[in-house]
Short mmCIF file of N, CA and C in Angstrom, two decimals:
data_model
loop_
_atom_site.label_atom_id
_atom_site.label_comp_id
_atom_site.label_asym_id
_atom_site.label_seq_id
_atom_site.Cartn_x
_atom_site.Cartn_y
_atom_site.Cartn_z
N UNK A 115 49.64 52.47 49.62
CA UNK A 115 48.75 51.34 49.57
C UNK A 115 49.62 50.10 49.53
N UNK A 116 49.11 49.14 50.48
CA UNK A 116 49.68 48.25 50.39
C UNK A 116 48.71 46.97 49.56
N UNK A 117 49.83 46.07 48.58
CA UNK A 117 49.27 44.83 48.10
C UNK A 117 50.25 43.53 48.32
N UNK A 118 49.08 42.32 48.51
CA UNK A 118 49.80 41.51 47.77
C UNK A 118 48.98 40.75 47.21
N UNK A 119 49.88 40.50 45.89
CA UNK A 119 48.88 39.98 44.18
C UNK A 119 49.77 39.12 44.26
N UNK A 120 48.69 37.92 43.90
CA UNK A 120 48.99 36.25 43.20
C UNK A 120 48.35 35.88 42.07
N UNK A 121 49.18 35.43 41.44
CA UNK A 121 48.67 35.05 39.77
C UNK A 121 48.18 33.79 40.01
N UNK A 122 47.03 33.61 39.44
CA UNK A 122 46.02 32.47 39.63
C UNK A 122 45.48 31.83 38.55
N UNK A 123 45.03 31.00 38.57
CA UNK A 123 44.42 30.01 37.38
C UNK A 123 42.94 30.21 37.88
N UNK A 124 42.17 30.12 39.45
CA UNK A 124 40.88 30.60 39.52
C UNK A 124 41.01 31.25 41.08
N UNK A 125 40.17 31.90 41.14
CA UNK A 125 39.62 32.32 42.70
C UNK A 125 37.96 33.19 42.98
N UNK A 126 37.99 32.57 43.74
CA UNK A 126 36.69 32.61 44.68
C UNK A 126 36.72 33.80 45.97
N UNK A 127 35.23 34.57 46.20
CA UNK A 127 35.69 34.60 47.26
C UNK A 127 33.97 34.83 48.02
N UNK A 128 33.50 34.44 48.79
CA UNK A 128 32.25 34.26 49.89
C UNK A 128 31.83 34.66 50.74
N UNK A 129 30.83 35.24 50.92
CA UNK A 129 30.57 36.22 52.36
C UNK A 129 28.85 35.00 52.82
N UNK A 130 29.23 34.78 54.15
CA UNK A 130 27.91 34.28 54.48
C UNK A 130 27.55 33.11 53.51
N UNK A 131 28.16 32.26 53.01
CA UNK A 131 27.74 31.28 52.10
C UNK A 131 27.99 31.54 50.74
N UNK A 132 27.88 32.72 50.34
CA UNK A 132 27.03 33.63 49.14
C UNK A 132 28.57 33.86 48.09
N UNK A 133 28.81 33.35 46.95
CA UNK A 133 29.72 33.92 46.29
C UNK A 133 29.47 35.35 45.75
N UNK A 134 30.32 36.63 46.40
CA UNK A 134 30.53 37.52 45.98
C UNK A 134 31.00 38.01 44.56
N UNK A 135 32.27 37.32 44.45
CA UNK A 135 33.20 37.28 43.73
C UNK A 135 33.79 36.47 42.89
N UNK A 136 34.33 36.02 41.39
CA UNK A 136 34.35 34.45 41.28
C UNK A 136 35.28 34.87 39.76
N UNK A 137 36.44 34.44 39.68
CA UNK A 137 37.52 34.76 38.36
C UNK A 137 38.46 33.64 38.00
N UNK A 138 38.18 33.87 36.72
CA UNK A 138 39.14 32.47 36.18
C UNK A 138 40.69 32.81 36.31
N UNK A 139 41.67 32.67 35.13
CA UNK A 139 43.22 32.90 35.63
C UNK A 139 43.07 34.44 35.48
N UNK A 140 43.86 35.57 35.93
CA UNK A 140 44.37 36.60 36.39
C UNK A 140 44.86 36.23 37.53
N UNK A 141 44.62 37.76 38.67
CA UNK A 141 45.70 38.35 39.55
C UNK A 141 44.59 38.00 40.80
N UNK A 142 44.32 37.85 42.00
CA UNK A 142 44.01 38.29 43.13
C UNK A 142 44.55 39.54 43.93
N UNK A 143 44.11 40.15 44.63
CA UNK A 143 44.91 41.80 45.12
C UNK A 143 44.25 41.59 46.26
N UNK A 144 44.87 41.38 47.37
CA UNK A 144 44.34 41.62 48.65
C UNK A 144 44.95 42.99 48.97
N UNK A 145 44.18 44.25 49.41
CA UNK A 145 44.46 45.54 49.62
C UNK A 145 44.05 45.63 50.60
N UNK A 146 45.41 46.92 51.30
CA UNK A 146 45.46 47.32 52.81
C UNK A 146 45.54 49.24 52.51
N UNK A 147 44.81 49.51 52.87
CA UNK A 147 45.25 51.25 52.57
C UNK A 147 46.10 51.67 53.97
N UNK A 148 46.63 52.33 53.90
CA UNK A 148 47.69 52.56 54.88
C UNK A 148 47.32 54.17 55.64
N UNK A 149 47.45 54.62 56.59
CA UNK A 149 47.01 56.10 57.14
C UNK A 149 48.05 57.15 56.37
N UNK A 150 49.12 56.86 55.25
CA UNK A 150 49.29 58.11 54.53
C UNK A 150 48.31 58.12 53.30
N UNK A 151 47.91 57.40 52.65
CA UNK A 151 47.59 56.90 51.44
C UNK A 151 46.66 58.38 51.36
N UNK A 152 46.43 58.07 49.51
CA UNK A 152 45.67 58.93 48.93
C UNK A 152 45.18 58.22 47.56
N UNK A 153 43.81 58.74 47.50
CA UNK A 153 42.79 58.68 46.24
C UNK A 153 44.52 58.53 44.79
N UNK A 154 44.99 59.35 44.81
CA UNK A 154 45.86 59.09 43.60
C UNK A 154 47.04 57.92 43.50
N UNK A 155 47.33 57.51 45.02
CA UNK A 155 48.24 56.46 45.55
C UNK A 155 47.55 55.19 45.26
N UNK A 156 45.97 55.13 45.79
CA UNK A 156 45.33 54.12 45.34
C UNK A 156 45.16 53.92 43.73
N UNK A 157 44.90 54.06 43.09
CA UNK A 157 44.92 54.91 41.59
C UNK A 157 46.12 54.42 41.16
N UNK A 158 47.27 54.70 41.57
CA UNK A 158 48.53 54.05 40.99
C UNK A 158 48.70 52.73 41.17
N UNK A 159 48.34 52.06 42.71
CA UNK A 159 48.69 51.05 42.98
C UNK A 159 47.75 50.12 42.03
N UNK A 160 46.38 50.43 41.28
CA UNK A 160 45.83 49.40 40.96
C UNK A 160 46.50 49.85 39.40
N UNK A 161 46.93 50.80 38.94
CA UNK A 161 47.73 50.56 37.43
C UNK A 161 49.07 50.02 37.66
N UNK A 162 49.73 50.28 38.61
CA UNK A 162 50.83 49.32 38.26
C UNK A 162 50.47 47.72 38.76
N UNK A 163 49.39 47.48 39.59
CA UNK A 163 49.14 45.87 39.52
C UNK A 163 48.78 45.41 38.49
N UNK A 164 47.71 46.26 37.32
CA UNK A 164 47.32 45.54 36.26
C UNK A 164 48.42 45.56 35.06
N UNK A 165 49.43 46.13 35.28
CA UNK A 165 50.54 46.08 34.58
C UNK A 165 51.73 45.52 34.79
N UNK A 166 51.84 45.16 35.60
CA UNK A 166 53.17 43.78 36.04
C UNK A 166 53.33 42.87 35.36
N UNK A 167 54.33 43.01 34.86
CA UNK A 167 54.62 42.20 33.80
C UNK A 167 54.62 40.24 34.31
N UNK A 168 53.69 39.98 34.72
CA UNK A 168 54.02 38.56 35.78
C UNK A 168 53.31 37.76 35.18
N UNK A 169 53.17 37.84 33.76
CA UNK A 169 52.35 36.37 33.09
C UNK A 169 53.52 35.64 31.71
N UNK A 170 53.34 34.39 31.51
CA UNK A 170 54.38 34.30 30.74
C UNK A 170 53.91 34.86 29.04
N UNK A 171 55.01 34.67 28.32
CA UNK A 171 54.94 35.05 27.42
C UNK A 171 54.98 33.77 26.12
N UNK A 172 55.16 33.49 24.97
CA UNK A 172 55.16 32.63 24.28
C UNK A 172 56.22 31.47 24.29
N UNK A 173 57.77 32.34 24.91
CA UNK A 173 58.73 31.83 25.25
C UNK A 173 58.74 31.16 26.74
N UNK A 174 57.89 31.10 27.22
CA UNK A 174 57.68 30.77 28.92
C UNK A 174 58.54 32.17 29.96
N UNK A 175 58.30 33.13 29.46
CA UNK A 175 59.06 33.98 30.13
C UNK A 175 58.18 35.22 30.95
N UNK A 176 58.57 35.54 32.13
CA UNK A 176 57.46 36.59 32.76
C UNK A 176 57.19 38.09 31.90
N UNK A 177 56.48 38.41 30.70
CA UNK A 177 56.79 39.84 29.67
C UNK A 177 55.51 40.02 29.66
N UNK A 178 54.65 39.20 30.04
CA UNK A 178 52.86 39.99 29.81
C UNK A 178 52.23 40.47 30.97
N UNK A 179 51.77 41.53 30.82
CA UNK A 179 51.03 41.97 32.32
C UNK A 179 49.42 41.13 32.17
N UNK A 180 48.44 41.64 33.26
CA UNK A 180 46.94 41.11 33.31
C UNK A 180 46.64 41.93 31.71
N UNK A 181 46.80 43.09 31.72
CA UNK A 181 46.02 43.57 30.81
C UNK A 181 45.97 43.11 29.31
N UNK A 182 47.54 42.81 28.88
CA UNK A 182 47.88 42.02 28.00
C UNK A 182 47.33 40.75 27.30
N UNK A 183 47.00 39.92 28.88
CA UNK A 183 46.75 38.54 28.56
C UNK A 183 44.72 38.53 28.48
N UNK A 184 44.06 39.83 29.17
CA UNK A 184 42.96 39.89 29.01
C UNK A 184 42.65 39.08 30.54
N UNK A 185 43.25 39.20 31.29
CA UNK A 185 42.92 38.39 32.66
C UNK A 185 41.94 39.24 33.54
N UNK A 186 41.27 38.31 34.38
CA UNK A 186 40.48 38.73 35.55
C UNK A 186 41.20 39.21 36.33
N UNK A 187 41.01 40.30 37.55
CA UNK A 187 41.07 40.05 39.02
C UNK A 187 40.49 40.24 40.05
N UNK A 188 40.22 39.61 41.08
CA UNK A 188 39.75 39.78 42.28
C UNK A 188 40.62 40.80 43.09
N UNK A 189 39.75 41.47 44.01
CA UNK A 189 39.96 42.19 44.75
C UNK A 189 39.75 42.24 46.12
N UNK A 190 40.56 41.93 47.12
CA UNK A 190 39.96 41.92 48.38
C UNK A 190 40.69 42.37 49.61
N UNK A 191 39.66 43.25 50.83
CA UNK A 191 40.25 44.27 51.34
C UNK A 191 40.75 43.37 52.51
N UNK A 192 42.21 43.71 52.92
CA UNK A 192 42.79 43.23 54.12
C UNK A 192 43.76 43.95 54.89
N UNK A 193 43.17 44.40 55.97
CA UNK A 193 43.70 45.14 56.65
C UNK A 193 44.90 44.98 57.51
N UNK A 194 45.08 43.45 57.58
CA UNK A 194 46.00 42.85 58.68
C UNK A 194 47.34 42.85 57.73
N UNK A 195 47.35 43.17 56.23
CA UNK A 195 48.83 43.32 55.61
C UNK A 195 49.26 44.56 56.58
N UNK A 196 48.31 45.43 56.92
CA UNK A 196 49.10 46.67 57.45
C UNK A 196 49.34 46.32 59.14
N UNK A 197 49.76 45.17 59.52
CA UNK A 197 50.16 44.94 60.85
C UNK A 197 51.58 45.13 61.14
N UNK A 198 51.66 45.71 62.39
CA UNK A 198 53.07 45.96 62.89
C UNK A 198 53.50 45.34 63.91
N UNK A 199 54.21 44.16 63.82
CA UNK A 199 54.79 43.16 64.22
C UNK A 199 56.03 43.45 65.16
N UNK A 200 56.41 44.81 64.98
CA UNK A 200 58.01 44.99 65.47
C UNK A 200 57.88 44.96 66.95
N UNK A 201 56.56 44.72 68.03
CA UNK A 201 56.54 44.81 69.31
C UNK A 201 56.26 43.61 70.08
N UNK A 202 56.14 42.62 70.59
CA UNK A 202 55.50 42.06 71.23
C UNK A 202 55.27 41.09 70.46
N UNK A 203 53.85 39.74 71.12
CA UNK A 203 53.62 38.45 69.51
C UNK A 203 51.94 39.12 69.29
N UNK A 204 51.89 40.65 69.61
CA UNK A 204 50.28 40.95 69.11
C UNK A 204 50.66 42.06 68.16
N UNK A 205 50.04 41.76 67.17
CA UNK A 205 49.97 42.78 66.07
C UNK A 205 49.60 44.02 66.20
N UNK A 206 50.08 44.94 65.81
CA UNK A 206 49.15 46.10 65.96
C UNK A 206 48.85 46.37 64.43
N UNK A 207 48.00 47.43 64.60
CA UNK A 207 47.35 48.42 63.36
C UNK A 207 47.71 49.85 63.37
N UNK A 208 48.15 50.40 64.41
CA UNK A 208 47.51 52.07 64.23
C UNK A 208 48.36 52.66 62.99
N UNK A 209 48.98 52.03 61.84
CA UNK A 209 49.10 52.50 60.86
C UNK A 209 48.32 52.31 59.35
N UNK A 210 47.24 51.50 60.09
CA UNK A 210 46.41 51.16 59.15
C UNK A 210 45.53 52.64 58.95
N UNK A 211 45.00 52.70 57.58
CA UNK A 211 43.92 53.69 57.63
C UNK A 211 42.34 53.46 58.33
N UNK A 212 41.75 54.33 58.61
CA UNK A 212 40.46 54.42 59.33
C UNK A 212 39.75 53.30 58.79
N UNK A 213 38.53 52.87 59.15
CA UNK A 213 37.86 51.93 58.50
C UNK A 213 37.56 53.27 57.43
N UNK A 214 36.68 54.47 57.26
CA UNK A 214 35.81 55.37 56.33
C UNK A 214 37.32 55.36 55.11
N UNK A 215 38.34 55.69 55.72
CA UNK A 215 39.04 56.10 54.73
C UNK A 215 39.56 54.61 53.77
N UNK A 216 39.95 53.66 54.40
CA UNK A 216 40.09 52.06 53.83
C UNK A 216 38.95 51.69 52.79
N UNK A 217 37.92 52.13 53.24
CA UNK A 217 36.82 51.83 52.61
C UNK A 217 36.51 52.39 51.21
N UNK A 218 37.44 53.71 51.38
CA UNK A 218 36.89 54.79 50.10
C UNK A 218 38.24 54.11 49.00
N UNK A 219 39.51 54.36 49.76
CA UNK A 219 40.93 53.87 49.28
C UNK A 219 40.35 52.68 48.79
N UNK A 220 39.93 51.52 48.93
CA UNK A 220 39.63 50.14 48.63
C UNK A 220 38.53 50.52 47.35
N UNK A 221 37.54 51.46 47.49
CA UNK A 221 36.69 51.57 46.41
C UNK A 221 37.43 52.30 45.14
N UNK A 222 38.60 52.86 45.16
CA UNK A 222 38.88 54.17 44.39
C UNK A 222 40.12 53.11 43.69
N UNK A 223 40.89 52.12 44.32
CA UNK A 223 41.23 50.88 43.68
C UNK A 223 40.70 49.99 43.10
N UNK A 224 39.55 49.63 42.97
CA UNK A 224 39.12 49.23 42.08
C UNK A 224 38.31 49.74 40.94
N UNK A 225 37.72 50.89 41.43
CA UNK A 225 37.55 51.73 40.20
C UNK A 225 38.75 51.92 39.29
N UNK A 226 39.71 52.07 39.47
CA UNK A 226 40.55 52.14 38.30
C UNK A 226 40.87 51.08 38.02
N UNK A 227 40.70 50.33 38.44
CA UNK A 227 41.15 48.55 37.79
C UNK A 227 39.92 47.95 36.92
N UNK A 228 38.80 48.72 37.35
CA UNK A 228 37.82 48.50 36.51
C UNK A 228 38.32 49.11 34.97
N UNK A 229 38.65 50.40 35.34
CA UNK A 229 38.97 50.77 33.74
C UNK A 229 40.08 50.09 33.43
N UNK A 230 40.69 49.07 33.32
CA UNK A 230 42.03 48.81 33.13
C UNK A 230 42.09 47.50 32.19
N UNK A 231 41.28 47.08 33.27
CA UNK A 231 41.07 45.36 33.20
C UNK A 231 40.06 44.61 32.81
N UNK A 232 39.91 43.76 32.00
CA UNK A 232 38.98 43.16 31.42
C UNK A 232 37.58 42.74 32.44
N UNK A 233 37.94 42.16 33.40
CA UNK A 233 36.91 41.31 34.63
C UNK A 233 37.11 42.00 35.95
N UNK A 234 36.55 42.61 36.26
CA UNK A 234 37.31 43.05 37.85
C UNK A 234 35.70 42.34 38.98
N UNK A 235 36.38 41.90 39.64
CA UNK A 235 35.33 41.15 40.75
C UNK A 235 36.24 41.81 42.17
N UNK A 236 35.25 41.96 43.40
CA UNK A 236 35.52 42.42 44.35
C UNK A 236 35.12 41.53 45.59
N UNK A 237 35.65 41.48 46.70
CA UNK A 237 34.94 41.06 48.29
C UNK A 237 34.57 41.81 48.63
N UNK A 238 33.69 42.08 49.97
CA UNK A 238 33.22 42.96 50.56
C UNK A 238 33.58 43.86 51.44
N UNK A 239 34.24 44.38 51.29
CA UNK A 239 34.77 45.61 52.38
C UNK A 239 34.47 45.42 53.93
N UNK A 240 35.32 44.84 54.61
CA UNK A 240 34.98 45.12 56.02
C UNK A 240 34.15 43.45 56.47
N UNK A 241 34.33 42.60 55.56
CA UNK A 241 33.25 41.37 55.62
C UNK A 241 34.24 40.03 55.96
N UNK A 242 33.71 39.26 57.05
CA UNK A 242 34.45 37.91 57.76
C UNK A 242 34.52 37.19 55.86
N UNK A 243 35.35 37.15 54.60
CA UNK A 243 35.30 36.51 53.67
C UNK A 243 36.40 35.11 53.67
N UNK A 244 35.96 34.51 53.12
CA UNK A 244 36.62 33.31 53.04
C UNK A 244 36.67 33.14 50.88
N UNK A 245 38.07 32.61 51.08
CA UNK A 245 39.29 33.30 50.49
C UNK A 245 39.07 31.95 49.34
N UNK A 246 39.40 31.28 48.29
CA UNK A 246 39.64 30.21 47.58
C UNK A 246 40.77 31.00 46.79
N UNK A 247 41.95 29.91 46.68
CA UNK A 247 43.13 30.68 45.18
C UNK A 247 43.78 29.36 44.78
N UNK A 248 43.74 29.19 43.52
CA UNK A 248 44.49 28.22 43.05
C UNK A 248 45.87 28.99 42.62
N UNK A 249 46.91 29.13 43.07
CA UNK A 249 48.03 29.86 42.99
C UNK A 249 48.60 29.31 41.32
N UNK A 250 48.93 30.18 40.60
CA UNK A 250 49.56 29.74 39.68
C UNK A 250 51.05 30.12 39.37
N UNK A 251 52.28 28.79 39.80
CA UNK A 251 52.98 29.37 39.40
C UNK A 251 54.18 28.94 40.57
N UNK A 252 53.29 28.70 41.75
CA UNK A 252 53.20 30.01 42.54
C UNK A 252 53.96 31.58 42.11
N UNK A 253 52.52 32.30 41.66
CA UNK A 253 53.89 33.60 41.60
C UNK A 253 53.12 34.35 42.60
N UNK A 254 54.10 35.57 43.64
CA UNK A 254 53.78 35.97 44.76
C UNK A 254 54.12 37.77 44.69
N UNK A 255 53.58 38.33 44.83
CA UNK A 255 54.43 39.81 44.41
C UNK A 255 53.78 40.54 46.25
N UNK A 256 54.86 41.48 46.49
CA UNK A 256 54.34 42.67 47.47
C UNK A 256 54.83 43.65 46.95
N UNK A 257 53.56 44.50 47.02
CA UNK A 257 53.35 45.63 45.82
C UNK A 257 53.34 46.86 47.12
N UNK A 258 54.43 47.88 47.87
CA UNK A 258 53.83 49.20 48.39
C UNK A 258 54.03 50.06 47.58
N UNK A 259 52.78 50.97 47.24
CA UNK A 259 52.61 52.26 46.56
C UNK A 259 52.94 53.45 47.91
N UNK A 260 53.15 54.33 47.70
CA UNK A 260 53.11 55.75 48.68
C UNK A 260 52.70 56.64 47.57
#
């Protein structure tokens, strides 16, 4: 599974007008399931995101994970992290997972982040969403699980 998580102060996220999704400071996770991935790969990737140690600590130092600090996160599925660039200036996919299987991988990640994490908010699977992040920090992580 592929991620990449940004530590945020708020984020949003909108389908059709309509806020889906909506979290104060935590993590954002834009997730890509990849065509090896598995139910237990996904599963890992959302415990070691809610455990990254990437929030500061009393000393201003990076030692608290989301779970620690009691943070939100958003969740949202993106398939184009899994683009393969190494040919040509058009991206490909065919290492992305199926849409059925992305879909289940994307649900089975946030189910465990649900148990993890205080707030878990999601986008819509497969949906044109438009994105809001107030970056905090900027802190930037790329997270691959196998």
């Amino acid at each position: 599974m592929r991620c990449l998580i940004q530590r945020v102060t708020s984020a949003s996220v909108t389908v059709n007008g309509q806020t889906v999704g909506k979290i104060g400071p935590g993590l954002v996770v834009f997730v890509c399931a990849m065509e090896t991935d598995s139910d237990d790969g996904a599963a890992k990737a959302a415990k070691k995101t809610a455990n990254l140690r990437i929030f500061r600590d009393d000393h201003g130092k990076m030692n608290k994970s989301l779970v620690d600090v009691a943070g939100s996160m958003l969740i949202v599925s993106q398939f184009t992290l899994g683009a393969d660039t190494s040919r040509g200036n058009r991206p490909g996919f065919s290492f992305v997972a199926s849409p059925a299987d992305g879909e289940r991988l994307y649900g089975r990640f946030a189910e465990e982040a649900r148990g993890l994490c205080h707030n878990v908010q999601t986008g819509e699977f497969g949906a044109d969403m438009s994105v809001q992040i107030t970056n905090d920090g900027p802190v930037t992580i790329w997270l691959d699980v196998k």
